[in-house]
Coordinates of C-alpha atoms in Angstrom, one line a residue:
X68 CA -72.2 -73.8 -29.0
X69 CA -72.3 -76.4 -31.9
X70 CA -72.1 -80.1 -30.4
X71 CA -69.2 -82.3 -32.1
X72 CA -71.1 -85.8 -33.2
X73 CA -67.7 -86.9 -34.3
X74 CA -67.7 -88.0 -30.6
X75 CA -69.3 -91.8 -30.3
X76 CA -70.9 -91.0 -27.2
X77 CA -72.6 -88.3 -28.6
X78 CA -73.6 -90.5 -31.9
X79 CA -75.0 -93.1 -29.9
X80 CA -77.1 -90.6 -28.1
X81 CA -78.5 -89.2 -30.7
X82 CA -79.0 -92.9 -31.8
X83 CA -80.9 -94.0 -28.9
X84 CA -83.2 -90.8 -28.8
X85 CA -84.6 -92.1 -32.5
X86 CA -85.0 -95.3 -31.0
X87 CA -87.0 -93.9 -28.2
X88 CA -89.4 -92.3 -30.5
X89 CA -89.4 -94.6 -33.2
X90 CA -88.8 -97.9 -32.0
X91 CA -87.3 -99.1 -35.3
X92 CA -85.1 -96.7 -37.5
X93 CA -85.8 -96.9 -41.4
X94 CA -83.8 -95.5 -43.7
X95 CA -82.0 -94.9 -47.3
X96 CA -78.9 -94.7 -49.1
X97 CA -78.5 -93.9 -53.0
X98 CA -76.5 -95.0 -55.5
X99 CA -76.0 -92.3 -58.4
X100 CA -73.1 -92.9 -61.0
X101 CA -72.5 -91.1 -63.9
X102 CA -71.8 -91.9 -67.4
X103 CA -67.9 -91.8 -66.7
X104 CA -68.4 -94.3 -63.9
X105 CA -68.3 -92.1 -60.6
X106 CA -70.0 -92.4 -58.0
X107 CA -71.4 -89.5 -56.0
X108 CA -70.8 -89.7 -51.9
X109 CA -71.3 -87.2 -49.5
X110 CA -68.9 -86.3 -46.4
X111 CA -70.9 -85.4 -43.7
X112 CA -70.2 -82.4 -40.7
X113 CA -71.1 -84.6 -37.9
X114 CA -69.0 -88.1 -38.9
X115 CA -66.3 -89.1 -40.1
X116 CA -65.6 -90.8 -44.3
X117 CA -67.3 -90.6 -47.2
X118 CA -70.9 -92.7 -47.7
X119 CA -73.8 -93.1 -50.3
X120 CA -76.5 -90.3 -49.9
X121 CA -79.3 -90.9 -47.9
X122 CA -80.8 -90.2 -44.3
X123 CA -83.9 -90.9 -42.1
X124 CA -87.6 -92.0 -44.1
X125 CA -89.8 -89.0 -42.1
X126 CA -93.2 -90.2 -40.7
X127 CA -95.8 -90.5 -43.5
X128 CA -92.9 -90.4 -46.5
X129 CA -92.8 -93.4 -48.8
X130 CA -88.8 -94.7 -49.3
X131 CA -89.0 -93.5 -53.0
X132 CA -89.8 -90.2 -51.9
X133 CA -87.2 -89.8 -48.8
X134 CA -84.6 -91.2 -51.3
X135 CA -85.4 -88.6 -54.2
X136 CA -85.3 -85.9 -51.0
X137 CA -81.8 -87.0 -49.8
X138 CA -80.2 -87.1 -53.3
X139 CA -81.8 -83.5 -53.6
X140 CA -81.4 -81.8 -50.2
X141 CA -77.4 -83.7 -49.9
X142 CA -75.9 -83.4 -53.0
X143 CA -78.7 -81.2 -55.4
X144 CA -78.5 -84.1 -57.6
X145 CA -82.5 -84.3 -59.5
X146 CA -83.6 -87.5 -59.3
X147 CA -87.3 -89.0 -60.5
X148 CA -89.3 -91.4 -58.6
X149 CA -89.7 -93.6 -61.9
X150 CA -85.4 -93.5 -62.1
X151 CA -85.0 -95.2 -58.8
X152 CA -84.7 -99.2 -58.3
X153 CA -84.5 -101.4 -55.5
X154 CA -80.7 -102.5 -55.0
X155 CA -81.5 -104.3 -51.3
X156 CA -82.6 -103.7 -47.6
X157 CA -80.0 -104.3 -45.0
X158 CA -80.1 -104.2 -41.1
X159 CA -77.6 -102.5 -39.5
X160 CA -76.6 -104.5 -36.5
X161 CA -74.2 -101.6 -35.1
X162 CA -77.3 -99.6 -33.9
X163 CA -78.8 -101.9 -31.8
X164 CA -80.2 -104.0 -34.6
X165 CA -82.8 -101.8 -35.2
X166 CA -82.0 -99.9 -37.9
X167 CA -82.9 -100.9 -41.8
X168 CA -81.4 -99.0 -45.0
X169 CA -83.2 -99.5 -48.5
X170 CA -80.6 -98.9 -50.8
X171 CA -81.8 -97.6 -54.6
X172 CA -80.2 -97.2 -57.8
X173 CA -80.6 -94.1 -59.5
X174 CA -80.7 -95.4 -63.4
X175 CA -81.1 -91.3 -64.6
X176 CA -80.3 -88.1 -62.5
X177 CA -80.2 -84.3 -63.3
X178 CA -76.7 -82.4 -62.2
X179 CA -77.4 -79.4 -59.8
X180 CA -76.3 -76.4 -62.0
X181 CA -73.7 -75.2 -59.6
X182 CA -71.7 -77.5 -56.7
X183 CA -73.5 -78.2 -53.8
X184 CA -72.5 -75.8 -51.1
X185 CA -71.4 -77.2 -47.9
X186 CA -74.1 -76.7 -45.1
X187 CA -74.8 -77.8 -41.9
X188 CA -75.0 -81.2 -42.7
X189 CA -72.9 -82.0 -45.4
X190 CA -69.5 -80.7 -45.5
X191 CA -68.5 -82.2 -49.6
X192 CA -69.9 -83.0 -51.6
X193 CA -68.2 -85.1 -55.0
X194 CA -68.0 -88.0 -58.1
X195 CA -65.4 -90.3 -57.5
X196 CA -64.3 -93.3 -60.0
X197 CA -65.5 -96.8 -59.3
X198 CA -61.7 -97.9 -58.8
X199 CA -60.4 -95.3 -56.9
X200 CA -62.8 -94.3 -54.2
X201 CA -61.9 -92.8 -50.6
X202 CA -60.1 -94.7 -48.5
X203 CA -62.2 -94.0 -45.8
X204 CA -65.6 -94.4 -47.6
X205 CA -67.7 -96.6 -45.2
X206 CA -67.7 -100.4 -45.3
X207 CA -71.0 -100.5 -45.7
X208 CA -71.3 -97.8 -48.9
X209 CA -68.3 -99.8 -50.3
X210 CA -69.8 -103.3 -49.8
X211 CA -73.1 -101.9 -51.8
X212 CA -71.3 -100.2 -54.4
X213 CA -69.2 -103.5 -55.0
X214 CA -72.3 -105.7 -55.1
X215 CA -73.8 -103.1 -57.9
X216 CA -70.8 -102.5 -59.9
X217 CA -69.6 -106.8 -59.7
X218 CA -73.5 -107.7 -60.4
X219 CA -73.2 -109.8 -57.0
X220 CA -76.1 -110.8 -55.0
X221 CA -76.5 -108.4 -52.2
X222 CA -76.2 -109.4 -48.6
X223 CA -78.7 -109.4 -45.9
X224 CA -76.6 -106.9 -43.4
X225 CA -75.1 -103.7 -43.6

């Protein structure tokens, strides 16, 4: 029997059993737009909208390295360590103020050279233009992409 996450309950579970192990969560979101101006986000099986790429940094994985993984494993997008940049680090006060996202630019990127298949975790996969992006793509992946694309200083929180 697959468990729904759409379910808060269940989200904050799963939440609190990181915290439990982890004490702080650390992770990262990408930014990869293409010469036309899209931007790729990700919809994900488990939650609801449209957000940057990203996930967890694993135990002994540098940022870089769990950020070239994501872009890789969640849309097949290539990306190079040297290609990625810094855009901010944000907490996340909606997890128990615990959790930290690094956000980097990708400045180069390889297309997969077929669609990235849904899978377990990611259900689309897709470009979209700068002005006309998902209406329900997160606040937090449209407050990022709106600091990159207006050259505005980021903010401290998610």
């Amino acid at each position: 029997m697959a468990i729904n996450l759409n379910r808060p309950i269940l989200r904050d579970l799963a939440h609190g059993a990181a915290l439990l192990t982890r004490g702080m969560t650390l992770g990262v979101r990408g930014v990869a737009i293409d010469a036309a101006g899209h931007v790729c986000l990700v919809r994900h099986t488990y939650t609801r909208g449209w957000y940057l790429p990203g996930g967890g940094i694993e135990p002994g994985e540098t940022a870089v390295a769990a950020m070239v993984r994501e872009f890789r494993e969640e849309t097949g997008l290539g990306v190079e360590p040297e290609a990625l940049s810094l855009h901010g680090f944000f907490l996340n006060k909606a997890h128990r103020g615990r959790d930290h996202i690094a956000v980097y630019v990708a400045a180069a990127f390889t297309p997969p050279a077929a669609p990235k298949a849904p899978d377990r975790e990611i259900a689309e996969c897709g470009f979209f233009p700068l002005d006309a992006l998902p209406a329900d793509l997160t606040r937090g992946s449209r407050a990022r992409l709106r600091e990159i694309a207006d050259a505005v200083p980021a903010a401290a929180l998610w």
